[in-house]
mmCIF file of C-alpha atoms in Angstrom:
data_model
loop_
_atom_site.group_PDB
_atom_site.id
_atom_site.type_symbol
_atom_site.label_atom_id
_atom_site.label_comp_id
_atom_site.label_asym_id
_atom_site.label_seq_id
_atom_site.Cartn_x
_atom_site.Cartn_y
_atom_site.Cartn_z
ATOM 1 C CA MET A 130 -57.209 -17.758 206.248
ATOM 2 C CA LEU A 131 -56.806 -19.439 209.867
ATOM 3 C CA ASP A 132 -53.926 -22.626 209.541
ATOM 4 C CA GLU A 133 -55.274 -24.631 212.266
ATOM 5 C CA SER A 134 -53.410 -27.496 210.903
ATOM 6 C CA LEU A 135 -50.794 -24.710 212.941
ATOM 7 C CA LEU A 136 -51.535 -24.352 215.923
ATOM 8 C CA ASP A 137 -50.984 -27.720 217.304
ATOM 9 C CA THR A 138 -47.665 -27.846 215.119
ATOM 10 C CA PRO A 139 -45.519 -26.063 218.336
ATOM 11 C CA GLU A 140 -41.976 -26.028 216.300
ATOM 12 C CA ALA A 141 -43.758 -24.415 213.092
ATOM 13 C CA LEU A 142 -45.514 -21.577 215.208
ATOM 14 C CA ALA A 143 -41.953 -21.214 216.834
ATOM 15 C CA GLU A 144 -40.963 -20.686 213.215
ATOM 16 C CA ALA A 145 -43.760 -18.669 211.924
ATOM 17 C CA ASP A 146 -43.530 -16.458 215.368
ATOM 18 C CA GLN A 147 -40.812 -13.978 214.074
ATOM 19 C CA ARG A 148 -41.638 -10.950 216.195
ATOM 20 C CA ALA A 149 -41.055 -13.272 220.126
ATOM 21 C CA LEU A 150 -44.875 -12.833 220.575
ATOM 22 C CA LEU A 151 -45.351 -16.582 221.817
ATOM 23 C CA ARG A 152 -41.940 -15.763 224.895
ATOM 24 C CA GLY A 153 -43.260 -12.432 225.359
ATOM 25 C CA ALA A 154 -46.558 -13.739 226.991
ATOM 26 C CA ALA A 155 -44.984 -16.736 227.901
ATOM 27 C CA GLU A 156 -42.032 -14.961 230.225
ATOM 28 C CA ALA A 157 -45.389 -12.597 231.586
ATOM 29 C CA GLY A 158 -44.752 -13.865 234.974
ATOM 30 C CA ALA A 159 -40.983 -13.139 235.000
ATOM 31 C CA ARG A 160 -41.431 -10.011 233.758
ATOM 32 C CA VAL A 161 -43.422 -9.192 236.856
ATOM 33 C CA ARG A 162 -41.476 -9.332 239.074
ATOM 34 C CA THR A 163 -38.735 -8.226 236.926
ATOM 35 C CA ALA A 164 -40.760 -5.800 236.432
ATOM 36 C CA ALA A 165 -41.353 -5.326 240.515
ATOM 37 C CA ARG A 166 -37.392 -5.677 241.056
ATOM 38 C CA HIS A 167 -36.328 -2.561 239.396
ATOM 39 C CA ALA A 168 -38.836 -0.425 240.147
ATOM 40 C CA ALA A 169 -37.587 -1.462 244.250
ATOM 41 C CA GLU A 170 -34.124 -0.972 242.985
ATOM 42 C CA ALA A 171 -35.723 2.630 241.912
ATOM 43 C CA GLY A 172 -35.837 2.738 244.650
ATOM 44 C CA VAL A 173 -40.543 3.418 244.377
ATOM 45 C CA HIS A 174 -41.018 1.690 248.093
ATOM 46 C CA ASP A 175 -38.415 4.156 249.941
ATOM 47 C CA LEU A 176 -41.132 6.521 248.547
ATOM 48 C CA LYS A 177 -42.508 8.812 251.262
ATOM 49 C CA PRO A 178 -45.502 10.192 249.830
ATOM 50 C CA ASP A 179 -47.277 13.538 251.735
ATOM 51 C CA GLY A 180 -50.660 12.807 250.404
ATOM 52 C CA ARG A 181 -52.496 11.292 247.391
ATOM 53 C CA PRO A 182 -51.474 13.774 243.929
ATOM 54 C CA ARG A 183 -54.927 15.473 244.142
ATOM 55 C CA ALA A 184 -54.954 14.148 239.794
ATOM 56 C CA ILE A 185 -53.090 11.503 238.322
ATOM 57 C CA LEU A 186 -51.388 12.613 234.362
ATOM 58 C CA ILE A 187 -50.368 9.493 232.338
ATOM 59 C CA ALA A 188 -48.583 9.955 229.155
ATOM 60 C CA GLY A 189 -47.135 8.309 226.064
ATOM 61 C CA PRO A 190 -47.996 6.995 222.432
ATOM 62 C CA GLY A 191 -50.023 4.927 221.425
ATOM 63 C CA ALA A 192 -52.116 2.006 222.541
ATOM 64 C CA ALA A 193 -48.971 0.727 225.452
ATOM 65 C CA ALA A 194 -50.352 3.290 227.062
ATOM 66 C CA ILE A 195 -53.915 3.606 226.553
ATOM 67 C CA CYS A 196 -53.923 0.463 228.167
ATOM 68 C CA VAL A 197 -51.278 2.029 231.351
ATOM 69 C CA ALA A 198 -54.116 4.630 231.543
ATOM 70 C CA ASP A 199 -57.045 1.847 231.100
ATOM 71 C CA LEU A 200 -56.076 -0.010 233.583
ATOM 72 C CA LEU A 201 -55.104 2.155 236.057
ATOM 73 C CA GLY A 202 -57.461 4.385 235.644
ATOM 74 C CA THR A 203 -60.026 1.209 237.367
ATOM 75 C CA LEU A 204 -57.852 -0.373 239.415
ATOM 76 C CA ALA A 205 -57.276 3.445 241.241
ATOM 77 C CA GLY A 206 -61.737 3.786 240.927
ATOM 78 C CA ALA A 207 -63.366 7.090 242.092
ATOM 79 C CA THR A 208 -59.685 7.688 245.256
ATOM 80 C CA SER A 209 -57.893 9.782 242.037
ATOM 81 C CA PRO A 210 -58.225 11.112 238.786
ATOM 82 C CA VAL A 211 -56.213 9.009 236.035
ATOM 83 C CA THR A 212 -55.971 10.750 232.912
ATOM 84 C CA ARG A 213 -54.251 10.298 229.858
ATOM 85 C CA LEU A 214 -52.680 12.641 227.841
ATOM 86 C CA ALA A 215 -53.471 12.125 224.536
ATOM 87 C CA PRO A 216 -50.937 13.490 221.563
ATOM 88 C CA SER A 217 -51.899 16.997 221.174
ATOM 89 C CA GLY A 218 -50.271 17.744 217.547
ATOM 90 C CA VAL A 219 -46.696 17.770 216.722
ATOM 91 C CA ALA A 220 -42.775 18.049 218.078
ATOM 92 C CA PRO A 221 -40.968 19.753 216.839
ATOM 93 C CA ALA A 222 -38.078 16.875 214.832
ATOM 94 C CA ALA A 223 -39.868 15.811 212.084
ATOM 95 C CA GLY A 224 -42.250 13.409 212.681
ATOM 96 C CA ALA A 225 -41.779 13.286 216.473
ATOM 97 C CA LEU A 226 -45.142 13.672 218.619
ATOM 98 C CA ARG A 227 -46.068 16.663 221.415
ATOM 99 C CA TRP A 228 -47.553 16.553 224.686
ATOM 100 C CA GLU A 229 -48.730 19.039 226.804
ATOM 101 C CA LEU A 230 -50.082 19.799 230.465
ATOM 102 C CA PRO A 231 -54.007 20.673 231.461
ATOM 103 C CA GLY A 232 -53.236 24.865 232.177
ATOM 104 C CA TRP A 233 -54.262 23.623 235.524
ATOM 105 C CA ALA A 234 -51.535 21.064 236.019
ATOM 106 C CA GLY A 235 -49.886 22.167 238.851
ATOM 107 C CA SER A 236 -46.948 20.785 242.582
ATOM 108 C CA VAL A 237 -50.034 18.661 243.324
ATOM 109 C CA ASP A 238 -50.109 16.699 241.205
ATOM 110 C CA LEU A 239 -48.537 12.978 240.055
ATOM 111 C CA LEU A 240 -47.650 13.026 235.734
ATOM 112 C CA LEU A 241 -46.347 9.172 235.022
ATOM 113 C CA ILE A 242 -44.840 8.194 231.345
ATOM 114 C CA ALA A 243 -45.045 5.082 230.171
ATOM 115 C CA THR A 244 -43.473 3.823 226.802
ATOM 116 C CA PRO A 245 -41.661 1.473 224.723
ATOM 117 C CA ASP A 246 -39.378 3.662 222.716
ATOM 118 C CA GLY A 247 -38.017 6.753 225.649
ATOM 119 C CA THR A 248 -36.573 8.806 222.531
ATOM 120 C CA GLU A 249 -39.817 10.697 222.329
ATOM 121 C CA PRO A 250 -38.641 14.014 221.994
ATOM 122 C CA GLY A 251 -42.194 15.353 222.540
ATOM 123 C CA LEU A 252 -42.493 13.395 225.949
ATOM 124 C CA SER A 253 -38.054 14.668 226.727
ATOM 125 C CA LEU A 254 -40.088 18.164 225.917
ATOM 126 C CA LEU A 255 -43.744 17.134 228.826
ATOM 127 C CA ALA A 256 -40.925 16.252 232.138
ATOM 128 C CA GLU A 257 -38.833 19.656 231.221
ATOM 129 C CA GLN A 258 -42.948 21.413 230.873
ATOM 130 C CA ALA A 259 -43.785 19.678 234.524
ATOM 131 C CA TYR A 260 -40.568 19.720 236.608
ATOM 132 C CA ARG A 261 -41.649 23.636 235.751
ATOM 133 C CA ARG A 262 -44.739 23.230 236.834
ATOM 134 C CA GLY A 263 -44.456 21.282 239.960
ATOM 135 C CA CYS A 264 -45.119 18.689 238.973
ATOM 136 C CA THR A 265 -43.716 14.836 240.457
ATOM 137 C CA VAL A 266 -43.203 13.043 237.378
ATOM 138 C CA VAL A 267 -42.348 9.096 237.390
ATOM 139 C CA ALA A 268 -41.685 7.354 234.200
ATOM 140 C CA VAL A 269 -40.533 4.295 232.792
ATOM 141 C CA ALA A 270 -38.891 3.383 229.811
ATOM 142 C CA PRO A 271 -35.874 0.981 228.331
ATOM 143 C CA ALA A 272 -32.785 2.398 230.325
ATOM 144 C CA ARG A 273 -29.689 4.984 229.055
ATOM 145 C CA SER A 274 -32.563 6.475 226.455
ATOM 146 C CA PRO A 275 -33.219 10.002 225.125
ATOM 147 C CA LEU A 276 -35.433 10.188 228.328
ATOM 148 C CA THR A 277 -33.861 8.696 231.056
ATOM 149 C CA GLU A 278 -31.314 11.886 231.056
ATOM 150 C CA ALA A 279 -34.601 14.385 230.833
ATOM 151 C CA VAL A 280 -36.341 12.887 234.056
ATOM 152 C CA HIS A 281 -32.799 13.104 235.489
ATOM 153 C CA ASN A 282 -33.007 16.328 234.632
ATOM 154 C CA ASN A 283 -35.393 18.264 235.771
ATOM 155 C CA HIS A 284 -35.450 15.790 238.807
ATOM 156 C CA GLY A 285 -38.216 12.823 238.582
ATOM 157 C CA LEU A 286 -38.017 9.639 238.919
ATOM 158 C CA PHE A 287 -36.566 7.364 236.320
ATOM 159 C CA VAL A 288 -38.123 3.184 236.499
ATOM 160 C CA PRO A 289 -35.897 1.784 234.273
ATOM 161 C CA MET A 290 -38.424 -1.199 231.836
ATOM 162 C CA ALA A 291 -37.850 -4.555 231.977
ATOM 163 C CA THR A 292 -36.680 -5.654 228.681
ATOM 164 C CA ALA A 293 -35.646 -9.007 226.615
ATOM 165 C CA PRO A 294 -32.309 -9.483 224.875
ATOM 166 C CA TYR A 295 -34.294 -10.670 222.187
ATOM 167 C CA GLU A 296 -36.178 -7.544 222.268
ATOM 168 C CA GLN A 297 -32.771 -5.303 221.590
ATOM 169 C CA ASP A 298 -33.120 -5.812 217.944
ATOM 170 C CA GLU A 299 -36.055 -4.805 216.180
ATOM 171 C CA PRO A 300 -39.401 -1.645 217.791
ATOM 172 C CA LEU A 301 -41.924 -2.879 220.224
ATOM 173 C CA ALA A 302 -45.387 -4.152 219.729
ATOM 174 C CA ALA A 303 -47.142 -1.875 222.049
ATOM 175 C CA SER A 304 -50.156 -4.193 222.307
ATOM 176 C CA ALA A 305 -47.108 -6.943 222.106
ATOM 177 C CA PRO A 306 -47.352 -9.182 225.930
ATOM 178 C CA GLY A 307 -44.287 -8.732 227.027
ATOM 179 C CA VAL A 308 -44.686 -4.692 226.748
ATOM 180 C CA LEU A 309 -47.739 -4.559 228.955
ATOM 181 C CA TRP A 310 -46.731 -5.806 231.936
ATOM 182 C CA ALA A 311 -43.296 -3.817 232.479
ATOM 183 C CA LEU A 312 -44.696 -0.299 232.002
ATOM 184 C CA LEU A 313 -47.439 -1.286 234.167
ATOM 185 C CA THR A 314 -45.848 -3.164 236.707
ATOM 186 C CA PRO A 315 -43.398 -0.404 238.319
ATOM 187 C CA LEU A 316 -46.205 1.689 238.371
ATOM 188 C CA LEU A 317 -48.557 -1.080 240.744
ATOM 189 C CA ALA A 318 -46.078 -0.174 242.578
ATOM 190 C CA LEU A 319 -45.478 3.584 242.429
ATOM 191 C CA LEU A 320 -49.401 4.114 243.913
ATOM 192 C CA ASP A 321 -49.604 1.054 245.981
ATOM 193 C CA ARG A 322 -47.524 3.997 248.031
ATOM 194 C CA THR A 323 -49.375 6.543 247.559
ATOM 195 C CA GLY A 324 -52.067 3.968 248.347
ATOM 196 C CA MET A 325 -54.297 4.854 245.774
ATOM 197 C CA LEU A 326 -54.490 0.787 244.922
ATOM 198 C CA ALA A 327 -53.865 -1.848 246.596
ATOM 199 C CA ALA A 328 -50.450 -3.579 245.086
ATOM 200 C CA PRO A 329 -47.944 -4.565 248.004
ATOM 201 C CA PRO A 330 -45.522 -6.789 246.670
ATOM 202 C CA GLU A 331 -46.704 -9.998 247.566
ATOM 203 C CA GLU A 332 -50.312 -9.028 245.404
ATOM 204 C CA LEU A 333 -47.515 -8.438 242.921
ATOM 205 C CA GLU A 334 -45.968 -11.983 243.017
ATOM 206 C CA LYS A 335 -49.660 -13.197 242.560
ATOM 207 C CA VAL A 336 -50.122 -11.434 239.838
ATOM 208 C CA ALA A 337 -46.398 -13.410 238.340
ATOM 209 C CA ASP A 338 -47.790 -16.299 239.299
ATOM 210 C CA ARG A 339 -51.411 -16.653 238.355
ATOM 211 C CA LEU A 340 -49.520 -16.207 234.572
ATOM 212 C CA ASP A 341 -47.049 -18.886 235.098
ATOM 213 C CA HIS A 342 -50.570 -21.291 234.730
ATOM 214 C CA ILE A 343 -51.711 -19.932 232.357
ATOM 215 C CA ALA A 344 -48.526 -20.038 230.441
ATOM 216 C CA GLU A 345 -48.740 -23.425 231.347
ATOM 217 C CA ARG A 346 -52.636 -24.125 230.155
ATOM 218 C CA CYS A 347 -51.913 -21.004 227.048
ATOM 219 C CA GLY A 348 -48.513 -22.971 225.149
ATOM 220 C CA PRO A 349 -47.866 -23.992 222.195
ATOM 221 C CA ALA A 350 -46.609 -27.592 223.326
ATOM 222 C CA ILE A 351 -51.051 -27.491 225.611
ATOM 223 C CA ALA A 352 -52.881 -28.855 222.543
ATOM 224 C CA THR A 353 -56.130 -27.193 220.548
ATOM 225 C CA TYR A 354 -59.198 -28.659 223.197
ATOM 226 C CA SER A 355 -57.418 -27.994 226.197
ATOM 227 C CA ASN A 356 -55.506 -24.750 225.720
ATOM 228 C CA PRO A 357 -58.308 -21.992 225.749
ATOM 229 C CA ALA A 358 -56.161 -19.156 224.003
ATOM 230 C CA LYS A 359 -55.723 -21.724 220.744
ATOM 231 C CA THR A 360 -59.638 -22.763 221.299
ATOM 232 C CA LEU A 361 -60.528 -18.810 221.072
ATOM 233 C CA ALA A 362 -57.558 -18.417 218.717
ATOM 234 C CA ALA A 363 -59.129 -20.666 216.340
ATOM 235 C CA GLU A 364 -62.939 -19.497 216.848
ATOM 236 C CA LEU A 365 -62.735 -16.321 215.941
ATOM 237 C CA ALA A 366 -61.011 -16.548 212.904
ATOM 238 C CA ASP A 367 -63.043 -15.045 209.166
ATOM 239 C CA THR A 368 -65.228 -13.454 212.463
ATOM 240 C CA LEU A 369 -66.409 -10.723 213.403
ATOM 241 C CA PRO A 370 -65.529 -9.338 217.514
ATOM 242 C CA LEU A 371 -67.975 -8.388 219.211
ATOM 243 C CA ILE A 372 -66.528 -8.193 223.358
ATOM 244 C CA TRP A 373 -68.988 -7.916 225.795
ATOM 245 C CA THR A 374 -67.343 -7.021 229.447
ATOM 246 C CA GLU A 375 -68.933 -7.532 232.209
ATOM 247 C CA GLY A 376 -67.335 -6.437 235.472
ATOM 248 C CA VAL A 377 -65.192 -3.361 236.798
ATOM 249 C CA SER A 378 -61.630 -5.944 235.096
ATOM 250 C CA ALA A 379 -63.017 -7.175 232.804
ATOM 251 C CA GLY A 380 -64.056 -3.892 230.525
ATOM 252 C CA PRO A 381 -59.769 -2.746 230.753
ATOM 253 C CA ALA A 382 -59.063 -6.074 229.833
ATOM 254 C CA GLY A 383 -61.879 -6.461 226.733
ATOM 255 C CA ARG A 384 -60.289 -3.363 225.329
ATOM 256 C CA ARG A 385 -56.527 -4.272 225.812
ATOM 257 C CA PHE A 386 -57.303 -7.517 223.947
ATOM 258 C CA ALA A 387 -59.725 -5.290 221.435
ATOM 259 C CA ALA A 388 -56.279 -3.654 221.422
ATOM 260 C CA ALA A 389 -53.908 -7.195 220.255
ATOM 261 C CA LEU A 390 -55.963 -8.297 217.765
ATOM 262 C CA ALA A 391 -55.516 -4.576 216.332
ATOM 263 C CA GLU A 392 -52.578 -4.841 216.282
ATOM 264 C CA LEU A 393 -50.452 -7.930 216.395
ATOM 265 C CA SER A 394 -53.293 -9.764 213.667
ATOM 266 C CA GLY A 395 -54.418 -7.501 211.764
ATOM 267 C CA HIS A 396 -58.352 -7.768 213.234
ATOM 268 C CA PRO A 397 -60.730 -5.599 213.664
ATOM 269 C CA SER A 398 -63.224 -5.949 216.813
ATOM 270 C CA LEU A 399 -66.178 -5.033 219.383
ATOM 271 C CA VAL A 400 -66.146 -3.804 222.549
ATOM 272 C CA ALA A 401 -68.830 -2.712 224.022
ATOM 273 C CA GLU A 402 -69.971 -3.689 228.910
ATOM 274 C CA LEU A 403 -72.848 -5.200 229.484
ATOM 275 C CA PRO A 404 -75.955 -4.261 229.956
ATOM 276 C CA GLU A 405 -75.669 -1.721 227.510
ATOM 277 C CA ALA A 406 -73.889 -4.368 224.306
ATOM 278 C CA LEU A 407 -77.273 -5.452 224.966
ATOM 279 C CA ALA A 408 -78.670 -2.412 222.943
ATOM 280 C CA SER A 409 -76.045 -0.977 221.554
ATOM 281 C CA HIS A 410 -74.752 -4.359 219.217
ATOM 282 C CA ASN A 411 -78.458 -5.840 219.042
ATOM 283 C CA THR A 412 -78.639 -4.693 215.218
ATOM 284 C CA LEU A 413 -76.146 -4.860 214.274
ATOM 285 C CA LEU A 414 -76.454 -8.698 215.218
ATOM 286 C CA ALA A 415 -79.825 -9.126 212.972
ATOM 287 C CA GLY A 416 -78.145 -6.949 210.338
ATOM 288 C CA ARG A 417 -75.574 -9.184 207.500
ATOM 289 C CA LEU A 418 -73.556 -9.856 210.224
ATOM 290 C CA ALA A 419 -76.020 -11.727 211.961
ATOM 291 C CA GLY A 420 -74.996 -16.207 211.197
ATOM 292 C CA SER A 421 -78.059 -16.691 210.190
ATOM 293 C CA ALA A 422 -78.264 -14.161 207.570
ATOM 294 C CA ASP A 423 -77.740 -15.454 204.222
ATOM 295 C CA PRO A 424 -77.864 -14.290 200.324
ATOM 296 C CA ASP A 425 -81.061 -14.190 198.544
ATOM 297 C CA ASP A 426 -80.080 -17.273 196.078
ATOM 298 C CA PHE A 427 -79.790 -20.236 197.770
ATOM 299 C CA PHE A 428 -78.849 -22.635 194.907
ATOM 300 C CA ARG A 429 -76.366 -20.604 193.764
ATOM 301 C CA ASP A 430 -72.608 -21.692 193.156
ATOM 302 C CA ARG A 431 -70.168 -20.582 196.535
ATOM 303 C CA VAL A 432 -66.796 -22.860 195.551
ATOM 304 C CA GLU A 433 -65.180 -19.230 194.509
ATOM 305 C CA GLU A 434 -66.747 -16.623 197.108
ATOM 306 C CA THR A 435 -65.251 -15.416 199.129
ATOM 307 C CA PRO A 436 -67.118 -16.441 202.874
ATOM 308 C CA ALA A 437 -69.390 -13.953 204.051
ATOM 309 C CA LEU A 438 -68.120 -12.565 207.575
ATOM 310 C CA HIS A 439 -70.300 -13.153 210.271
ATOM 311 C CA ALA A 440 -70.287 -12.426 213.418
ATOM 312 C CA ARG A 441 -69.180 -13.569 217.555
ATOM 313 C CA VAL A 442 -69.582 -12.443 220.858
ATOM 314 C CA VAL A 443 -67.195 -12.695 223.110
ATOM 315 C CA LEU A 444 -68.334 -13.076 226.755
ATOM 316 C CA LEU A 445 -65.507 -11.053 229.127
ATOM 317 C CA ARG A 446 -66.933 -12.159 233.046
ATOM 318 C CA ASP A 447 -64.823 -10.972 236.206
ATOM 319 C CA ARG A 448 -66.927 -12.297 239.129
ATOM 320 C CA PRO A 449 -70.756 -10.286 239.865
ATOM 321 C CA LEU A 450 -71.141 -9.072 242.453
ATOM 322 C CA GLY A 451 -74.173 -10.632 244.193
ATOM 323 C CA GLY A 452 -75.188 -12.839 241.763
ATOM 324 C CA ILE A 453 -76.074 -10.058 239.910
ATOM 325 C CA THR A 454 -75.228 -10.942 236.138
ATOM 326 C CA ALA A 455 -76.412 -9.884 232.085
ATOM 327 C CA ALA A 456 -74.961 -12.877 231.068
ATOM 328 C CA PRO A 457 -78.400 -14.678 229.889
ATOM 329 C CA ALA A 458 -79.037 -11.751 228.565
ATOM 330 C CA ALA A 459 -76.415 -11.861 226.540
ATOM 331 C CA ARG A 460 -76.785 -15.573 225.909
ATOM 332 C CA ASP A 461 -80.363 -15.294 225.050
ATOM 333 C CA LEU A 462 -79.535 -12.461 222.625
ATOM 334 C CA ALA A 463 -76.899 -13.850 221.182
ATOM 335 C CA LEU A 464 -78.313 -16.855 220.074
ATOM 336 C CA SER A 465 -81.329 -15.715 218.961
ATOM 337 C CA HIS A 466 -80.200 -14.112 216.077
ATOM 338 C CA ASP A 467 -77.681 -17.598 215.353
ATOM 339 C CA THR A 468 -74.845 -15.104 216.661
ATOM 340 C CA PRO A 469 -72.180 -18.478 218.940
ATOM 341 C CA ILE A 470 -70.609 -17.400 221.974
ATOM 342 C CA SER A 471 -67.898 -18.020 223.916
ATOM 343 C CA GLU A 472 -66.977 -17.264 227.518
ATOM 344 C CA LEU A 473 -64.247 -16.701 229.543
ATOM 345 C CA GLU A 474 -63.966 -16.136 233.694
ATOM 346 C CA PRO A 475 -61.163 -16.965 235.480
ATOM 347 C CA GLU A 476 -61.025 -18.386 238.344
ATOM 348 C CA ALA A 477 -60.814 -16.911 241.933
ATOM 349 C CA GLY A 478 -58.458 -14.472 243.425
ATOM 350 C CA GLY A 479 -57.707 -11.042 243.796
ATOM 351 C CA GLU A 480 -58.837 -8.875 241.480
ATOM 352 C CA LEU A 481 -55.291 -8.040 240.073
ATOM 353 C CA GLU A 482 -54.695 -12.038 239.070
ATOM 354 C CA THR A 483 -58.245 -12.136 237.702
ATOM 355 C CA LEU A 484 -56.981 -9.105 235.566
ATOM 356 C CA ALA A 485 -53.686 -10.848 234.929
ATOM 357 C CA GLU A 486 -55.660 -13.768 234.211
ATOM 358 C CA LEU A 487 -58.357 -12.643 231.715
ATOM 359 C CA ILE A 488 -55.147 -10.539 229.220
ATOM 360 C CA ALA A 489 -53.248 -13.750 229.491
ATOM 361 C CA ILE A 490 -56.132 -15.046 228.279
ATOM 362 C CA THR A 491 -57.108 -13.040 225.425
ATOM 363 C CA ASP A 492 -52.441 -11.592 224.967
ATOM 364 C CA PHE A 493 -52.050 -15.605 224.113
ATOM 365 C CA ALA A 494 -55.352 -15.454 221.843
ATOM 366 C CA ALA A 495 -54.624 -13.019 219.879
ATOM 367 C CA VAL A 496 -50.611 -13.942 219.245
ATOM 368 C CA TYR A 497 -51.732 -17.252 218.149
ATOM 369 C CA LEU A 498 -54.310 -15.628 215.776
ATOM 370 C CA ALA A 499 -52.210 -13.376 214.357
ATOM 371 C CA LEU A 500 -49.460 -16.639 213.620
ATOM 372 C CA ALA A 501 -52.240 -18.830 212.478
ATOM 373 C CA SER A 502 -53.465 -15.758 210.025
ATOM 374 C CA ARG A 503 -50.953 -15.604 208.121
ATOM 375 C CA ALA A 504 -48.454 -18.138 208.005
#
């Protein structure tokens, strides 16, 4: 059960936030600026690529690498294929994972390694394998981790991950707000140099400014009634969120939201893109999860019963081109099954800015839901 009173008690939120998740969300803008500076100091802006790589391969553990690969693939579009390398088995070290390059990978391809840990022996072995194949290797990981030496020994480019002092005490959650921007920002700067996407320093500064703006709107001192993240967290309590996305940028933001809900608060959700969501979730809304669904015996005593779980649609929208949108049909479908709906749409801006806004609000919402549900 969600303790809604805790949402409007900043002191209680701070006491419940043992993993400094709210602080990480609030400092997302600063994390982008620090990560951009680390990329510049590592020499990313001085690179003179011969051309675009044939393919980009991304490796790393868990939700962090999955989200980074999803975002970069979306932003790069059709300019060059972006492929996430999933672990293919276990490495020689006990309990460690192993990654393998595809058989076709070679000197015209780029391997990106993104990890908030840096101690995975499988990633060090992957860097060695890439060097033998002639692949260019770029890694973002904590400084002075074993991966640092492995990348340098194999003539790759290493960018220290932007971390905060309070994050040194325990392993970082892969879906923590600060982790995403610390890993993603240097890779955006790198792919800007290759011409695969547009993320020059001034654009990254706009992203940082937008994240600062969202932190002001969604911070713990802002009351629930005027705080979109707290409002969304309260609405999602005791529901199964159906995250429907519309627009190119909204897709990865929705998948990121689902991952954050699962890892940070243990809250399951389902994600689908419009208009396909109208068909794929139609039967689900008509079943026991619908708001109108109710047990047959209306008059029985429900005092001792656990409240029934109902669906709630969360519509994340990028601004549609040409005014063509499936949002009205989505609202009609949800309301026809008495299913409530929450909507988020970013303010006007560039693609990176609007994407950052959707991610920032939903990150705050996932953190508030995690804190208030465990109080």
